[in-house]
Amino acid sequence: MFRTMSLLRALIGTARLVRHTPRLAAGLPPDDDVLLDVPDGRLAPALVAAALDDPEPAAKLLATTRDAAEWEDRDRYVTRLSTFAYSRDGWLDHWLSVAPRDPDALLVKAQLAVRRAWQSPARAERLRELGPLIDAAIEAAPRDPVPWRLALDHARGTHAGHTAFEALWEQAVRRSPHHYGCHAAALKYLSAQWYGSHRECFDFAEQAAEDALPGSLVQALPVRAAFAQLLAGQGQGPGPGQGVRDDRIDAAADRALALSAEYPAGDLWPAEVRNLLVHLLIERGRWRDALAEFGRIGPQATSFPWALLGDDPLRGFLEARATAVREVARRTPLRERVLGTAPERSGEELAGQGRGAAGGRAGRGGPGGHYA
């Protein structure tokens, strides 16, 4: 009897896959249309010019973000430009040669140097040597929180104690209380991988999300805390070194789902948060939510988190998306008509899962994302 029932379930599952998979997949962009880390309309011309060793568009772009206090855009652009300079830095050298005191050039230079130091076997020693470089970026733009985000990353890598880190954090939030990049840097410091625990990490993330402005991507910070726990491979348990309960993880996902729904599908601004969120939903077995989130992501895949999960982030994204399609198809009754990738929760998926607070209307005026 048991063998017969297993065969019956397998046959039904196959029939559901055959019936529903094409319709579900049709609601998503084709694999060939999905792109990784697409730059927005302001950054793209600066990257094209940098490829031609022309730093002027990048200089104008970063000067605009500094003058307008567009700190979230500035943080993203500095990170992306330094990533480009990691393999092609001739344009940055030219920029520094003609404007050695330019606060924007100094910031990109410091970001690039910190990235290279982090990849060195002698990481802590290399990072300590970069203190004056980060100080120069801070002094060149006193209102800018982005150099302080860099200082927080630097402190983590040089094994700074809690008191020193708190002093840097105070300076960062004094300049921008809701800056996403600085919050992400603090979250890493508090993670169990570094100088805290899963519970401390989650406590910080949840409080920051509660205090966040409407539409701020800081509301999705608990999803980053959940991802840190997943990377560490910790299960839940009563001990101080164990992970947080599943209901807190699901509440983090619910909050981020509500935030994501405030942004248009395919929007570049929340793309990184959406990519992180969909991975967490898959890990939690919330297949319908995951498929709906892939619909909101559209063609905007991001390296984070997929680069941390495999050697080919784009392939990892596409495989995860295909898995979500199959799992939803396999769980959809044959009679049920599949209409697309709108959010839908089955009773089985809702059972035992916590619900979190959601908030706020999204807007580009509020704090935004940060490339990890």
CSV table of C-alpha atoms in Angstrom, one decimal:
chain,number,residue,atom,x,y,z
A,1,MET,CA,0.0,0.0,0.0
A,2,PHE,CA,2.8,2.4,0.9
A,3,ARG,CA,4.6,1.8,-2.4
A,4,THR,CA,1.3,2.3,-4.3
A,5,MET,CA,0.6,5.6,-2.5
A,6,SER,CA,4.2,6.8,-3.3
A,7,LEU,CA,3.7,6.0,-6.9
A,8,LEU,CA,0.4,7.8,-7.0
A,9,ARG,CA,1.9,10.9,-5.5
A,10,ALA,CA,4.7,10.8,-8.0
A,11,LEU,CA,2.3,10.5,-10.9
A,12,ILE,CA,0.1,13.3,-9.7
A,13,GLY,CA,3.2,15.5,-9.1
A,14,THR,CA,4.4,14.9,-12.7
A,15,ALA,CA,1.0,15.7,-14.2
A,16,ARG,CA,1.0,19.0,-12.2
A,17,LEU,CA,4.5,19.9,-13.5
A,18,VAL,CA,3.5,19.2,-17.1
A,19,ARG,CA,0.3,21.2,-16.8
A,20,HIS,CA,1.4,24.2,-14.8
A,21,THR,CA,5.1,24.8,-15.5
A,22,PRO,CA,4.8,26.4,-18.9
A,23,ARG,CA,2.2,28.9,-17.6
A,24,LEU,CA,4.2,29.8,-14.6
A,25,ALA,CA,7.4,30.2,-16.6
A,26,ALA,CA,5.6,32.4,-19.1
A,27,GLY,CA,5.0,35.0,-16.4
A,28,LEU,CA,8.8,35.5,-16.0
A,29,PRO,CA,11.4,37.1,-18.3
A,30,PRO,CA,13.2,34.5,-20.4
A,31,ASP,CA,16.6,33.4,-19.1
A,32,ASP,CA,18.4,35.2,-21.9
A,33,ASP,CA,16.8,38.5,-20.8
A,34,VAL,CA,18.1,38.3,-17.2
A,35,LEU,CA,21.1,40.5,-16.6
A,36,LEU,CA,23.5,40.7,-13.6
A,37,ASP,CA,24.1,44.0,-11.7
A,38,VAL,CA,22.6,46.3,-14.3
A,39,PRO,CA,23.8,49.9,-13.7
A,40,ASP,CA,21.1,52.6,-13.6
A,41,GLY,CA,20.8,55.4,-16.1
A,42,ARG,CA,23.1,57.7,-14.2
A,43,LEU,CA,25.9,55.2,-13.5
A,44,ALA,CA,26.0,53.5,-16.9
A,45,PRO,CA,27.5,56.5,-18.8
A,46,ALA,CA,30.2,56.9,-16.1
A,47,LEU,CA,31.2,53.3,-16.4
A,48,VAL,CA,31.3,53.5,-20.2
A,49,ALA,CA,33.6,56.6,-20.0
A,50,ALA,CA,35.8,54.9,-17.4
A,51,ALA,CA,36.3,52.0,-19.8
A,52,LEU,CA,37.7,54.7,-22.1
A,53,ASP,CA,40.0,56.0,-19.3
A,54,ASP,CA,37.8,59.2,-19.0
A,55,PRO,CA,37.1,60.0,-15.3
A,56,GLU,CA,35.0,63.1,-15.9
A,57,PRO,CA,31.5,61.6,-16.0
A,58,ALA,CA,32.3,59.7,-12.8
A,59,ALA,CA,33.6,62.8,-11.1
A,60,LYS,CA,30.5,64.8,-12.1
A,61,LEU,CA,28.2,62.0,-11.0
A,62,LEU,CA,29.7,61.7,-7.5
A,63,ALA,CA,30.0,65.5,-7.1
A,64,THR,CA,26.3,65.7,-7.8
A,65,THR,CA,25.4,63.1,-5.2
A,66,ARG,CA,27.6,64.9,-2.6
A,67,ASP,CA,26.2,68.3,-3.3
A,68,ALA,CA,22.6,67.0,-3.2
A,69,ALA,CA,23.2,64.7,-0.1
A,70,GLU,CA,22.1,61.7,-2.1
A,71,TRP,CA,24.0,59.4,0.2
A,72,GLU,CA,22.4,56.1,-0.8
A,73,ASP,CA,23.0,56.7,-4.5
A,74,ARG,CA,26.5,57.9,-3.6
A,75,ASP,CA,27.3,54.8,-1.7
A,76,ARG,CA,26.1,52.5,-4.5
A,77,TYR,CA,28.0,54.5,-7.2
A,78,VAL,CA,31.3,54.5,-5.2
A,79,THR,CA,31.0,50.8,-4.6
A,80,ARG,CA,30.3,50.1,-8.3
A,81,LEU,CA,33.0,52.4,-9.6
A,82,SER,CA,35.6,50.9,-7.2
A,83,THR,CA,34.6,47.4,-8.4
A,84,PHE,CA,35.3,48.5,-12.0
A,85,ALA,CA,38.6,50.1,-10.9
A,86,TYR,CA,39.6,46.8,-9.3
A,87,SER,CA,40.3,45.4,-12.8
A,88,ARG,CA,40.7,48.7,-14.7
A,89,ASP,CA,42.1,51.6,-12.6
A,90,GLY,CA,43.8,53.7,-15.3
A,91,TRP,CA,40.9,56.2,-15.3
A,92,LEU,CA,41.1,56.5,-11.5
A,93,ASP,CA,44.8,57.1,-11.6
A,94,HIS,CA,44.2,59.8,-14.2
A,95,TRP,CA,41.5,61.4,-12.0
A,96,LEU,CA,43.8,61.4,-9.0
A,97,SER,CA,46.7,62.9,-11.0
A,98,VAL,CA,44.7,65.9,-12.0
A,99,ALA,CA,42.7,66.3,-8.8
A,100,PRO,CA,44.6,64.7,-6.0
A,101,ARG,CA,42.4,66.3,-3.3
A,102,ASP,CA,39.1,65.7,-4.9
A,103,PRO,CA,36.9,64.2,-2.1
A,104,ASP,CA,35.1,61.9,-4.6
A,105,ALA,CA,38.3,60.5,-6.1
A,106,LEU,CA,39.7,60.0,-2.6
A,107,LEU,CA,36.6,58.1,-1.6
A,108,VAL,CA,36.8,55.8,-4.6
A,109,LYS,CA,40.5,55.3,-4.0
A,110,ALA,CA,39.9,54.4,-0.3
A,111,GLN,CA,37.0,52.0,-1.2
A,112,LEU,CA,39.3,50.3,-3.8
A,113,ALA,CA,42.2,50.0,-1.3
A,114,VAL,CA,40.0,48.5,1.4
A,115,ARG,CA,38.6,45.9,-1.1
A,116,ARG,CA,42.1,44.9,-2.1
A,117,ALA,CA,43.2,44.7,1.5
A,118,TRP,CA,40.3,42.5,2.4
A,119,GLN,CA,41.4,39.9,-0.2
A,120,SER,CA,44.9,39.8,1.1
A,121,PRO,CA,46.2,36.9,3.3
A,122,ALA,CA,47.5,39.6,5.6
A,123,ARG,CA,44.2,41.4,5.7
A,124,ALA,CA,44.3,43.0,9.2
A,125,GLU,CA,47.9,44.3,8.6
A,126,ARG,CA,47.0,45.7,5.2
A,127,LEU,CA,43.9,47.3,6.5
A,128,ARG,CA,45.7,49.0,9.3
A,129,GLU,CA,48.0,50.7,6.8
A,130,LEU,CA,44.9,52.2,5.1
A,131,GLY,CA,43.8,54.3,8.2
A,132,PRO,CA,45.3,57.6,6.8
A,133,LEU,CA,43.6,57.0,3.4
A,134,ILE,CA,40.2,56.6,5.1
A,135,ASP,CA,40.8,59.6,7.3
A,136,ALA,CA,41.6,61.7,4.2
A,137,ALA,CA,38.3,60.7,2.6
A,138,ILE,CA,36.5,61.6,5.8
A,139,GLU,CA,38.2,65.0,6.1
A,140,ALA,CA,37.6,65.9,2.5
A,141,ALA,CA,33.8,65.6,2.8
A,142,PRO,CA,32.8,66.2,6.5
A,143,ARG,CA,29.0,65.8,5.9
A,144,ASP,CA,29.3,62.5,4.0
A,145,PRO,CA,28.3,59.3,5.8
A,146,VAL,CA,29.9,57.0,3.1
A,147,PRO,CA,33.5,57.3,4.4
A,148,TRP,CA,32.2,56.4,7.8
A,149,ARG,CA,30.6,53.2,6.3
A,150,LEU,CA,34.1,52.5,5.0
A,151,ALA,CA,35.5,53.2,8.4
A,152,LEU,CA,33.1,50.7,9.9
A,153,ASP,CA,34.2,48.0,7.5
A,154,HIS,CA,37.8,48.9,8.2
A,155,ALA,CA,37.2,48.6,11.9
A,156,ARG,CA,35.7,45.1,11.6
A,157,GLY,CA,38.7,43.9,9.6
A,158,THR,CA,41.2,45.3,12.0
A,159,HIS,CA,39.5,43.7,15.0
A,160,ALA,CA,38.4,47.0,16.6
A,161,GLY,CA,36.8,46.6,20.0
A,162,HIS,CA,33.2,47.4,20.7
A,163,THR,CA,34.0,50.8,22.2
A,164,ALA,CA,36.0,51.9,19.1
A,165,PHE,CA,33.3,50.6,16.8
A,166,GLU,CA,30.5,52.4,18.7
A,167,ALA,CA,32.4,55.7,18.4
A,168,LEU,CA,32.6,55.3,14.6
A,169,TRP,CA,28.9,54.3,14.5
A,170,GLU,CA,28.0,57.5,16.4
A,171,GLN,CA,29.8,59.6,13.8
A,172,ALA,CA,28.1,57.7,10.9
A,173,VAL,CA,24.5,58.0,12.2
A,174,ARG,CA,25.1,61.7,13.1
A,175,ARG,CA,25.6,62.3,9.4
A,176,SER,CA,22.7,60.1,8.2
A,177,PRO,CA,20.6,58.3,10.9
A,178,HIS,CA,19.0,55.9,8.4
A,179,HIS,CA,21.9,55.2,6.0
A,180,TYR,CA,21.5,51.6,4.7
A,181,GLY,CA,25.2,51.0,4.0
A,182,CYS,CA,26.3,52.0,7.6
A,183,HIS,CA,23.5,49.8,9.0
A,184,ALA,CA,24.7,46.8,6.9
A,185,ALA,CA,28.3,47.4,8.1
A,186,ALA,CA,27.2,47.4,11.7
A,187,LEU,CA,25.1,44.3,11.1
A,188,LYS,CA,28.2,42.4,9.9
A,189,TYR,CA,30.2,43.5,12.9
A,190,LEU,CA,27.4,42.2,15.2
A,191,SER,CA,27.1,38.8,13.4
A,192,ALA,CA,28.2,35.6,14.9
A,193,GLN,CA,30.9,35.4,12.2
A,194,TRP,CA,32.6,38.4,13.7
A,195,TYR,CA,32.1,39.9,17.1
A,196,GLY,CA,28.5,39.2,18.1
A,197,SER,CA,25.9,36.5,17.9
A,198,HIS,CA,22.9,35.7,15.8
A,199,ARG,CA,20.6,37.1,18.4
A,200,GLU,CA,22.5,40.3,18.8
A,201,CYS,CA,22.5,40.6,15.0
A,202,PHE,CA,18.7,40.1,14.8
A,203,ASP,CA,18.0,42.4,17.7
A,204,PHE,CA,19.9,45.2,16.0
A,205,ALA,CA,18.3,44.5,12.6
A,206,GLU,CA,14.7,44.4,14.0
A,207,GLN,CA,15.1,47.6,15.9
A,208,ALA,CA,16.6,49.4,12.9
A,209,ALA,CA,13.7,48.2,10.8
A,210,GLU,CA,11.2,49.4,13.3
A,211,ASP,CA,12.9,52.9,13.3
A,212,ALA,CA,13.3,53.1,9.6
A,213,LEU,CA,11.7,55.7,7.4
A,214,PRO,CA,8.7,54.8,5.1
A,215,GLY,CA,10.0,53.1,2.0
A,216,SER,CA,13.5,52.6,3.4
A,217,LEU,CA,15.4,49.5,2.5
A,218,VAL,CA,16.6,49.4,6.2
A,219,GLN,CA,13.2,47.8,6.8
A,220,ALA,CA,14.7,44.7,5.1
A,221,LEU,CA,17.7,44.6,7.4
A,222,PRO,CA,16.4,41.6,9.3
A,223,VAL,CA,16.5,39.6,6.1
A,224,ARG,CA,20.3,40.2,6.0
A,225,ALA,CA,20.5,39.0,9.6
A,226,ALA,CA,18.6,35.8,8.6
A,227,PHE,CA,21.0,35.3,5.7
A,228,ALA,CA,24.0,35.7,8.0
A,229,GLN,CA,22.6,32.9,10.1
A,230,LEU,CA,22.0,30.7,7.1
A,231,LEU,CA,25.6,31.2,5.9
A,232,ALA,CA,26.8,30.2,9.3
A,233,GLY,CA,24.8,27.0,9.2
A,234,GLN,CA,23.4,27.6,12.7
A,235,GLY,CA,20.1,26.0,13.7
A,236,GLN,CA,17.7,27.3,16.3
A,237,GLY,CA,18.2,26.4,19.9
A,238,PRO,CA,18.2,27.7,23.4
A,239,GLY,CA,21.9,28.3,23.8
A,240,PRO,CA,23.4,31.8,23.5
A,241,GLY,CA,25.4,30.7,20.4
A,242,GLN,CA,22.4,29.3,18.6
A,243,GLY,CA,20.3,30.9,16.0
A,244,VAL,CA,17.0,32.7,16.4
A,245,ARG,CA,13.6,31.1,16.1
A,246,ASP,CA,12.0,30.4,12.7
A,247,ASP,CA,9.1,32.7,13.5
A,248,ARG,CA,11.5,35.7,13.6
A,249,ILE,CA,13.0,34.7,10.3
A,250,ASP,CA,9.5,34.4,8.7
A,251,ALA,CA,8.6,37.8,10.2
A,252,ALA,CA,11.7,39.3,8.6
A,253,ALA,CA,10.6,37.9,5.3
A,254,ASP,CA,7.1,39.1,5.7
A,255,ARG,CA,8.3,42.7,6.4
A,256,ALA,CA,10.5,42.6,3.4
A,257,LEU,CA,7.7,41.3,1.2
A,258,ALA,CA,5.5,44.2,2.2
A,259,LEU,CA,8.4,46.6,1.4
A,260,SER,CA,9.1,45.0,-1.9
A,261,ALA,CA,5.5,45.3,-2.9
A,262,GLU,CA,5.7,49.1,-2.6
A,263,TYR,CA,8.2,49.3,-5.5
A,264,PRO,CA,7.4,48.7,-9.2
A,265,ALA,CA,8.3,45.3,-10.6
A,266,GLY,CA,11.8,45.4,-12.2
A,267,ASP,CA,12.9,48.5,-10.3
A,268,LEU,CA,16.7,48.6,-9.9
A,269,TRP,CA,16.5,50.4,-6.6
A,270,PRO,CA,15.3,47.4,-4.4
A,271,ALA,CA,16.8,44.7,-6.7
A,272,GLU,CA,19.5,43.6,-4.3
A,273,VAL,CA,17.1,43.3,-1.4
A,274,ARG,CA,14.7,41.4,-3.6
A,275,ASN,CA,17.4,38.9,-4.6
A,276,LEU,CA,18.3,38.4,-1.0
A,277,LEU,CA,14.7,38.0,0.0
A,278,VAL,CA,13.9,35.4,-2.6
A,279,HIS,CA,16.8,33.3,-1.5
A,280,LEU,CA,15.5,33.4,2.1
A,281,LEU,CA,12.0,32.5,0.9
A,282,ILE,CA,13.3,29.5,-0.9
A,283,GLU,CA,15.3,28.4,2.1
A,284,ARG,CA,12.1,28.6,4.1
A,285,GLY,CA,10.1,26.6,1.5
A,286,ARG,CA,7.8,29.5,0.8
A,287,TRP,CA,7.6,28.7,-2.9
A,288,ARG,CA,4.6,30.8,-3.9
A,289,ASP,CA,6.0,33.9,-2.2
A,290,ALA,CA,9.4,33.1,-3.8
A,291,LEU,CA,7.8,32.9,-7.3
A,292,ALA,CA,5.9,36.1,-6.8
A,293,GLU,CA,9.1,37.8,-5.7
A,294,PHE,CA,10.9,36.5,-8.8
A,295,GLY,CA,8.1,38.2,-10.7
A,296,ARG,CA,8.9,41.5,-9.0
A,297,ILE,CA,12.6,41.1,-9.6
A,298,GLY,CA,12.0,40.7,-13.3
A,299,PRO,CA,15.3,40.7,-15.2
A,300,GLN,CA,17.3,42.3,-12.4
A,301,ALA,CA,19.6,39.7,-10.9
A,302,THR,CA,22.3,40.9,-8.5
A,303,SER,CA,25.6,39.3,-7.5
A,304,PHE,CA,24.6,39.5,-3.8
A,305,PRO,CA,23.7,37.0,-2.5
A,306,TRP,CA,24.3,34.5,-5.3
A,307,ALA,CA,28.0,35.1,-5.5
A,308,LEU,CA,28.3,33.9,-1.9
A,309,LEU,CA,26.4,30.7,-2.8
A,310,GLY,CA,28.3,29.5,-5.9
A,311,ASP,CA,30.9,30.4,-8.5
A,312,ASP,CA,28.4,31.7,-11.1
A,313,PRO,CA,25.8,34.1,-9.6
A,314,LEU,CA,23.7,34.5,-12.7
A,315,ARG,CA,23.4,30.7,-13.1
A,316,GLY,CA,22.6,30.5,-9.4
A,317,PHE,CA,19.8,33.0,-9.8
A,318,LEU,CA,18.3,31.2,-12.8
A,319,GLU,CA,18.5,27.8,-11.2
A,320,ALA,CA,16.8,29.1,-8.0
A,321,ARG,CA,14.0,30.7,-10.2
A,322,ALA,CA,13.5,27.4,-12.1
A,323,THR,CA,13.3,25.5,-8.8
A,324,ALA,CA,10.6,27.9,-7.6
A,325,VAL,CA,8.6,27.4,-10.8
A,326,ARG,CA,8.8,23.6,-10.5
A,327,GLU,CA,7.8,23.6,-6.8
A,328,VAL,CA,4.8,25.8,-7.2
A,329,ALA,CA,3.7,23.8,-10.2
A,330,ARG,CA,4.1,20.5,-8.3
A,331,ARG,CA,2.0,21.9,-5.4
A,332,THR,CA,-0.8,23.4,-7.6
A,333,PRO,CA,-3.9,21.1,-8.0
A,334,LEU,CA,-4.6,20.0,-11.6
A,335,ARG,CA,-7.9,21.8,-11.7
A,336,GLU,CA,-6.5,25.1,-10.4
A,337,ARG,CA,-5.8,27.6,-13.1
A,338,VAL,CA,-2.4,29.3,-12.8
A,339,LEU,CA,-2.7,33.0,-13.5
A,340,GLY,CA,0.8,34.2,-13.1
A,341,THR,CA,3.3,35.1,-10.3
A,342,ALA,CA,1.1,37.2,-8.0
A,343,PRO,CA,1.7,36.5,-4.3
A,344,GLU,CA,-0.3,33.6,-3.0
A,345,ARG,CA,0.0,31.6,0.2
A,346,SER,CA,-1.4,28.1,0.7
A,347,GLY,CA,-2.7,26.9,4.0
A,348,GLU,CA,0.3,24.5,4.2
A,349,GLU,CA,2.8,27.3,3.7
A,350,LEU,CA,1.1,29.6,6.3
A,351,ALA,CA,1.0,26.9,9.0
A,352,GLY,CA,3.4,27.7,11.7
A,353,GLN,CA,4.9,30.8,10.1
A,354,GLY,CA,5.0,34.1,11.9
A,355,ARG,CA,3.7,37.3,10.4
A,356,GLY,CA,5.7,40.5,10.7
A,357,ALA,CA,5.0,44.2,10.6
A,358,ALA,CA,5.2,45.9,7.2
A,359,GLY,CA,5.6,49.5,6.5
A,360,GLY,CA,5.7,52.5,4.4
A,361,ARG,CA,5.3,53.9,1.0
A,362,ALA,CA,8.5,53.5,-1.1
A,363,GLY,CA,10.3,56.5,-2.6
A,364,ARG,CA,13.6,57.4,-4.0
A,365,GLY,CA,13.8,60.2,-1.5
A,366,GLY,CA,14.2,57.8,1.4
A,367,PRO,CA,17.2,55.6,2.3
A,368,GLY,CA,17.9,53.0,-0.3
A,369,GLY,CA,20.1,50.0,-0.9
A,370,HIS,CA,23.7,49.1,-0.7
A,371,TYR,CA,25.8,46.8,-3.0
A,372,ALA,CA,27.4,44.2,-0.7
